[in-house]
Short mmCIF file of C-alpha atoms and ligand atoms in Angstrom, two decimals:
data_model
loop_
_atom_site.label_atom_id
_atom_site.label_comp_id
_atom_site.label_asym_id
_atom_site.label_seq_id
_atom_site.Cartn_x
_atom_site.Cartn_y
_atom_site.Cartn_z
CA UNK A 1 0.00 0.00 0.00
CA UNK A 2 2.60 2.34 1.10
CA UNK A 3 4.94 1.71 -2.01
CA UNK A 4 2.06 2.33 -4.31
CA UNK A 5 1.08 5.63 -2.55
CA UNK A 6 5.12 6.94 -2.70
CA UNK A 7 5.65 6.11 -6.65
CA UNK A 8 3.04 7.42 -8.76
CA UNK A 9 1.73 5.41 -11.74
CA UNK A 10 2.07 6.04 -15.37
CA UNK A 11 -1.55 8.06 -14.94
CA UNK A 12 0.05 10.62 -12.72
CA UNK A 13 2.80 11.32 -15.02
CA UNK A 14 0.60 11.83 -17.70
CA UNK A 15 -1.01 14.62 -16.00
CA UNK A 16 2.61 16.51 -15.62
CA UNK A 17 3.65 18.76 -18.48
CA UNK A 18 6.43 17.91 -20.30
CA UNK A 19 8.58 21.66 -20.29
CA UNK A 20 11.38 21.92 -22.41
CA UNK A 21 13.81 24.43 -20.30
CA UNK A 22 15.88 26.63 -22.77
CA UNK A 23 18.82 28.35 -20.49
CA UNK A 24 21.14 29.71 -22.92
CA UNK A 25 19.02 32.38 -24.41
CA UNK A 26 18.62 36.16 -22.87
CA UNK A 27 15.48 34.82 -21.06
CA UNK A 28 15.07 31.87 -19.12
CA UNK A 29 12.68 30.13 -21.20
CA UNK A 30 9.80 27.76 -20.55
CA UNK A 31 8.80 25.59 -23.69
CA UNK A 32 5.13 23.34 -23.17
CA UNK A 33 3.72 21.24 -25.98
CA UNK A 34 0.30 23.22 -25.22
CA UNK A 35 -0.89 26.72 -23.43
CA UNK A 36 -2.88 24.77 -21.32
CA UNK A 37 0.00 23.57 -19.59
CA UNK A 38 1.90 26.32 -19.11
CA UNK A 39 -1.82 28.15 -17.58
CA UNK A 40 -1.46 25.07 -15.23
CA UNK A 41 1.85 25.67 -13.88
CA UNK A 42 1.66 29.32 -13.39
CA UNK A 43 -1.84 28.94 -11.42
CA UNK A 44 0.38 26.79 -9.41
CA UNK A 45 2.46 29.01 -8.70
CA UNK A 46 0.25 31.55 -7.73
CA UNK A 47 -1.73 29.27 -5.81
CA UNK A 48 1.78 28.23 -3.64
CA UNK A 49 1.89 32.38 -3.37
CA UNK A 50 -1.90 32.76 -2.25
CA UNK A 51 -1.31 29.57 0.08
CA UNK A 52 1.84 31.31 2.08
CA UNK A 53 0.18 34.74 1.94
CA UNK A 54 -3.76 35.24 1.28
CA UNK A 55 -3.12 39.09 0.73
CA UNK A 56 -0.67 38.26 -1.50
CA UNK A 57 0.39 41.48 -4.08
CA UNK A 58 -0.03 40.21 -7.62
CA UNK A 59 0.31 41.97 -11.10
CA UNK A 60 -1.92 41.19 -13.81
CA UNK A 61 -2.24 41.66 -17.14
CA UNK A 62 -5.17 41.96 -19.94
CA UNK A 63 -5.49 40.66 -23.35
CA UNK A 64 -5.89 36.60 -24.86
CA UNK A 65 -2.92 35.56 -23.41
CA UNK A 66 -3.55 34.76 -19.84
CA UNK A 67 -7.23 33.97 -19.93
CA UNK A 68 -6.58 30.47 -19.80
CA UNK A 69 -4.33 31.38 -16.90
CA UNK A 70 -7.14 33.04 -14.91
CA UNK A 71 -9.77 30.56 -15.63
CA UNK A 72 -7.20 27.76 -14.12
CA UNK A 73 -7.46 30.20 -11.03
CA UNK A 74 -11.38 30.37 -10.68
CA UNK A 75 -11.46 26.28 -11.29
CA UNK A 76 -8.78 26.37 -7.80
CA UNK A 77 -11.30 28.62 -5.82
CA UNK A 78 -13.86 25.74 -6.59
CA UNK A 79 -11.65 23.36 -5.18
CA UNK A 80 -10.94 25.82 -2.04
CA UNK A 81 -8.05 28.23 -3.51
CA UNK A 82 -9.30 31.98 -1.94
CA UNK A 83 -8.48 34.56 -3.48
CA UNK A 84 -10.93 36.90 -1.48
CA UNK A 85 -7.90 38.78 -0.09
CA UNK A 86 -5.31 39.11 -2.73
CA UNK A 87 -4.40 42.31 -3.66
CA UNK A 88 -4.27 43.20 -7.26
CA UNK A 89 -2.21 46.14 -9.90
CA UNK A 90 -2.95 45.89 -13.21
CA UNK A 91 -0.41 46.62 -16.04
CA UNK A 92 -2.40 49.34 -17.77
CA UNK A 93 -5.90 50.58 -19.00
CA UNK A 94 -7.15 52.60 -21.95
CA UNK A 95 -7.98 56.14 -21.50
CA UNK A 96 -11.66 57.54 -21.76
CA UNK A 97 -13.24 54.50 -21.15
CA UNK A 98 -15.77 53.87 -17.74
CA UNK A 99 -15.15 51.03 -15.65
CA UNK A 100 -18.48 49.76 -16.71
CA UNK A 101 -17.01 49.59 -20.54
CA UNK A 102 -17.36 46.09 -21.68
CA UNK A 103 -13.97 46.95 -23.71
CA UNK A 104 -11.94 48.23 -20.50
CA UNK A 105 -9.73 46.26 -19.13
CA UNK A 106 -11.08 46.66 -15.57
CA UNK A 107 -14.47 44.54 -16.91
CA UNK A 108 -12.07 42.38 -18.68
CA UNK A 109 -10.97 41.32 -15.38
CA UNK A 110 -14.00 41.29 -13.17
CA UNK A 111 -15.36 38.87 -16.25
CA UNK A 112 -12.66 37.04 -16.54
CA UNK A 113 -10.80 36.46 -12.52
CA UNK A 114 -12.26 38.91 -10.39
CA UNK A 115 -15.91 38.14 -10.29
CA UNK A 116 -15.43 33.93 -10.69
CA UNK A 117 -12.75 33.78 -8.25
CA UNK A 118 -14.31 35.78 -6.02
CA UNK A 119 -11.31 38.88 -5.25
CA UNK A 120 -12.65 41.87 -3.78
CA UNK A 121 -13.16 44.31 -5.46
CA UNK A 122 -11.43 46.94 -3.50
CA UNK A 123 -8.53 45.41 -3.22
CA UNK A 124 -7.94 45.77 -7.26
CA UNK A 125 -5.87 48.49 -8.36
CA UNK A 126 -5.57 49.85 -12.22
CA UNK A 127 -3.92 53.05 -13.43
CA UNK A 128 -6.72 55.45 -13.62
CA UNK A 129 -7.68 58.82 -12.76
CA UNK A 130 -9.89 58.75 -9.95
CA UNK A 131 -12.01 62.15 -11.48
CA UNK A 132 -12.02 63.91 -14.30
CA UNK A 133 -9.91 67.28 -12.25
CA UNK A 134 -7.20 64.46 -11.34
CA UNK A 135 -4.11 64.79 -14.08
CA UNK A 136 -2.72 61.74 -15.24
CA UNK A 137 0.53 62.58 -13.07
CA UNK A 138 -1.40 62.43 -10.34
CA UNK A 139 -3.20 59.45 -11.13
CA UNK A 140 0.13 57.80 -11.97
CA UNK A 141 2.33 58.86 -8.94
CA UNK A 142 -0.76 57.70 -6.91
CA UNK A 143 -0.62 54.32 -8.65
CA UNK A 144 3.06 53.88 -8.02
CA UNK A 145 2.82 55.20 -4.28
CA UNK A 146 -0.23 52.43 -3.79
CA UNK A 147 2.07 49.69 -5.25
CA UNK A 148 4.70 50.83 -2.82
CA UNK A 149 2.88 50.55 0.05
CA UNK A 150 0.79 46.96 -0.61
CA UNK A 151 4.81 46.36 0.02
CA UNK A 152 5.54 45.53 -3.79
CA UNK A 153 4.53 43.40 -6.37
CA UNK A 154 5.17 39.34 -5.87
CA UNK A 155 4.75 38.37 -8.87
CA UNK A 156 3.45 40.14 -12.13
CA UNK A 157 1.84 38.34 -15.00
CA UNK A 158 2.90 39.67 -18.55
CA UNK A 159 2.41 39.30 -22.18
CA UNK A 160 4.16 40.60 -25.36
CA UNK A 161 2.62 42.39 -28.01
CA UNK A 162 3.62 41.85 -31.85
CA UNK A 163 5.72 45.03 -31.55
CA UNK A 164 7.67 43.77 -28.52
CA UNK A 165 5.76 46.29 -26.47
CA UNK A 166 4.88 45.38 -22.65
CA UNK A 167 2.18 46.47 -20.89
CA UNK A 168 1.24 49.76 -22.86
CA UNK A 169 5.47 50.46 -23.06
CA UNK A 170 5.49 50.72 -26.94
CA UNK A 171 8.86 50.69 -28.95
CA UNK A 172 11.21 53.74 -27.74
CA UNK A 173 10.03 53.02 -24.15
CA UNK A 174 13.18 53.66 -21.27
CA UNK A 175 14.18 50.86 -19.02
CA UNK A 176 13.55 53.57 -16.20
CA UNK A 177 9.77 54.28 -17.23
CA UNK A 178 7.67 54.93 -14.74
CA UNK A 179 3.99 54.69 -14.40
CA UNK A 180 2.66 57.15 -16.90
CA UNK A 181 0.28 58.38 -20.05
CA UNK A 182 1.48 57.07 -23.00
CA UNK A 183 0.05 57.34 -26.88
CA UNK A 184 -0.83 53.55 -28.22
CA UNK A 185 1.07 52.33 -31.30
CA UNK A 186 -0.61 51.77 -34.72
CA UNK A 187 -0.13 48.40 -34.42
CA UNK A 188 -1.23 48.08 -31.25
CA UNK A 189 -4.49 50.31 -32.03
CA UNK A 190 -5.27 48.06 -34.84
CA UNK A 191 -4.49 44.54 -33.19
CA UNK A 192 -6.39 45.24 -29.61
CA UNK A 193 -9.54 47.25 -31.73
CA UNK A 194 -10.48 43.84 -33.15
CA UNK A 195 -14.07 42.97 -31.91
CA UNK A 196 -14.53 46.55 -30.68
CA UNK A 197 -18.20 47.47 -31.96
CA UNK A 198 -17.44 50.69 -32.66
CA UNK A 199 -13.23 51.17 -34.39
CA UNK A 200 -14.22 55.02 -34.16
CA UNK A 201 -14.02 55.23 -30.62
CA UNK A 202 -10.78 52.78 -29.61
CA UNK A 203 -8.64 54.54 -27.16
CA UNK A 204 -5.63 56.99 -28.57
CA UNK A 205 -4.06 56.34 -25.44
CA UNK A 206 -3.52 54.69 -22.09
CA UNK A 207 -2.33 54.68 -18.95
CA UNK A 208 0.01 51.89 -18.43
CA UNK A 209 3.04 50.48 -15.48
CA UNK A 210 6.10 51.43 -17.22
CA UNK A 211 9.68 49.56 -17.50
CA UNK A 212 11.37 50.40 -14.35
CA UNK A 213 7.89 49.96 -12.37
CA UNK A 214 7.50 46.48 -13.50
CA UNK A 215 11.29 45.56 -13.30
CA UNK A 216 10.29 45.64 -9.68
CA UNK A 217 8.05 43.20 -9.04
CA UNK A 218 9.89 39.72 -7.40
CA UNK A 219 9.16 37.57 -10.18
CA UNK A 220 8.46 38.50 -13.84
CA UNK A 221 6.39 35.76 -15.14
CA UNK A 222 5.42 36.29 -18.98
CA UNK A 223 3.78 34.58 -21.45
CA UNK A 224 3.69 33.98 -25.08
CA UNK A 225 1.28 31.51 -27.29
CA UNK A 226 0.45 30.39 -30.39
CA UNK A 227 2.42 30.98 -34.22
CA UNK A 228 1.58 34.79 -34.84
CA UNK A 229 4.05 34.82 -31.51
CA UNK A 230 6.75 33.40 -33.15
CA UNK A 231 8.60 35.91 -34.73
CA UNK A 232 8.43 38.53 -31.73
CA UNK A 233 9.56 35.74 -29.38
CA UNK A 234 12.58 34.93 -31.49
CA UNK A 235 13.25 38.62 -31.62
CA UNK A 236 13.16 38.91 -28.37
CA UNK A 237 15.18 35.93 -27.37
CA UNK A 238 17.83 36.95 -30.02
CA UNK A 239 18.27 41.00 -29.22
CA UNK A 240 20.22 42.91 -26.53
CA UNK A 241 18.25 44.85 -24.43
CA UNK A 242 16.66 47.68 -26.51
CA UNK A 243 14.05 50.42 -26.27
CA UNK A 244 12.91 49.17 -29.46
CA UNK A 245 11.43 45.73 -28.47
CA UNK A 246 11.01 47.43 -24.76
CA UNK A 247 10.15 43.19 -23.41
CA UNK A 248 14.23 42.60 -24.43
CA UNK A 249 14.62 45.26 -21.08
CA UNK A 250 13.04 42.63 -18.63
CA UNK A 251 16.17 40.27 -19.08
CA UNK A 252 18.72 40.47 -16.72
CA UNK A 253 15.49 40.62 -14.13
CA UNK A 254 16.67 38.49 -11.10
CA UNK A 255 13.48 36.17 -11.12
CA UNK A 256 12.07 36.12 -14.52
CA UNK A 257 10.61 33.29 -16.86
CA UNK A 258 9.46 33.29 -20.03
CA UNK A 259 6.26 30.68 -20.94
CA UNK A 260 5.70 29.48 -24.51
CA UNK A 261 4.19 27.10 -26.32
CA UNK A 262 6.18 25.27 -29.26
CA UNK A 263 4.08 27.08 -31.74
CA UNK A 264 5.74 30.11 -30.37
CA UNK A 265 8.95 28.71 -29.98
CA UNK A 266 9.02 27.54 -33.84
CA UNK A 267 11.71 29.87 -34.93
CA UNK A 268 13.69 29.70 -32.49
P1 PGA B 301 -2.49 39.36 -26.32
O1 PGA B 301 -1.85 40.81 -26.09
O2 PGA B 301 -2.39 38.64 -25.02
O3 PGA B 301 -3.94 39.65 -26.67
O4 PGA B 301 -1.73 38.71 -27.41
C1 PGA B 301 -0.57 40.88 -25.58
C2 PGA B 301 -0.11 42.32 -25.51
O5 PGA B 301 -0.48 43.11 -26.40
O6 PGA B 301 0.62 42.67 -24.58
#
């Protein structure tokens, strides 16, 4: 009985991703056959966070890429993960839209983590003017002071846009960038407008975390999927650090990993 408890059979191993480790690139680099399992492993590790600390700090990010991420979370609070007490920055948000805007990214996460899973609401942070007299400076500096005082960020969740961009930190972007207003690429305008009802009205800016403000968060995890990922990932794993692909500035992070899936990893 014992023995069979202590080695697991061949249906336990097939539930463990198979991750390809690539060390001698400028990012450590995670390689999984399929999202899926790389959504698996980092709700782990948030879950190991949340488990240690229940008001853990974490940074989160918007778009396709971690959704599958998120909804690994919500399936963990069904199985007694709480996340009631977390507390939460985001990376960014798009300027002129209300919270109530099915295209901001503050409903993309009460749709998507916040409400499922259960996090309270006032404990989630985004970088937004609080009124319409508030300046963006203000807005920002009170962002970055908040962040500060939750202690830090443990862990912030990251994706790369097909421009190298991070967060809303488009090409040209310092390594010392601080929370701030920025304009949105073209690229970027045209990529994140799909399935916006109305093109007309997407967002000419943001406000978004910026290079230096993100370089301090404890771990850098940040994720990559699918084959229209493929070039920018091999870009990124092949350049020096560069304002230009502003995602090359998170290497040389202390605690940083880099999930992708082999469809991203083709031309590597
Ligand atoms: P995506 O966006 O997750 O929708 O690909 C990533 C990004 O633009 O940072």
């Amino acid at each position: 009985m014992g023995g069979l408890r202590a080695s697991p059979g061949p249906g336990h191993l097939a539930t463990l991703p198979r991750v390809r480790e690539l060390t001698d690139l400028t990012l450590p680099t995670r390689v999984v056959a399929r999202p899926e399992e790389a959504a698996r492993a980092l709700a782990d590790e948030v879950a190991g966070l949340v488990a240690a600390d229940p008001e853990v700090v974490l940074g989160l990010a918007t778009g396709s890429t971690p959704v599958e991420t998120y909804a690994q979370l919500v399936a963990r609070t069904r199985e007694g993960l709480d996340l009631s007490r977390v507390r939460t920055f985001n990376l960014d948000e798009y300027e002129g839209l209300a919270a109530g805007d099915p295209a901001s990214f503050r409903s993309f996460m009460r749709r998507h983590l916040f409400g499922p899973a259960g996090v309270d609401p006032a404990r989630t942070r985004f970088p937004v003017r609080a009124a319409e007299d508030e300046t963006p400076e203000d807005a920002a500096a009170r962002f970055e002071r908040a962040i500060e005082e939750a202690g830090g960020i443990e862990l912030q969740v990251l994706g790369i846009g097909g421009n190298g961009h991070v967060a809303f930190n488009e090409p040209g972007s310092p390594r010392d960038s601080r929370t701030r207003r920025v304009e949105l690429a073209e690229l970027t305008r045209r990529v994140n407008s799909v399935g916006f009802l109305d093109p007309e009205r997407f967002p000419t800016h943001a406000m978004t975390m910026g290079v230096g403000t993100i370089l301090e968060a404890r771990r850098l995890r940040i994720l990559a999927f699918g084959a229209h990922k493929a070039g920018i990932v091999a870009r990124l794993l092949r350049s020096a650090p560069t304002e230009e692909l502003p995602v090359t500035l998170l290497a040389g992070h202390p605690d940083v990993v880099l999930w992708i899936d082999e469809a991203a990893a083709a031309e590597l």
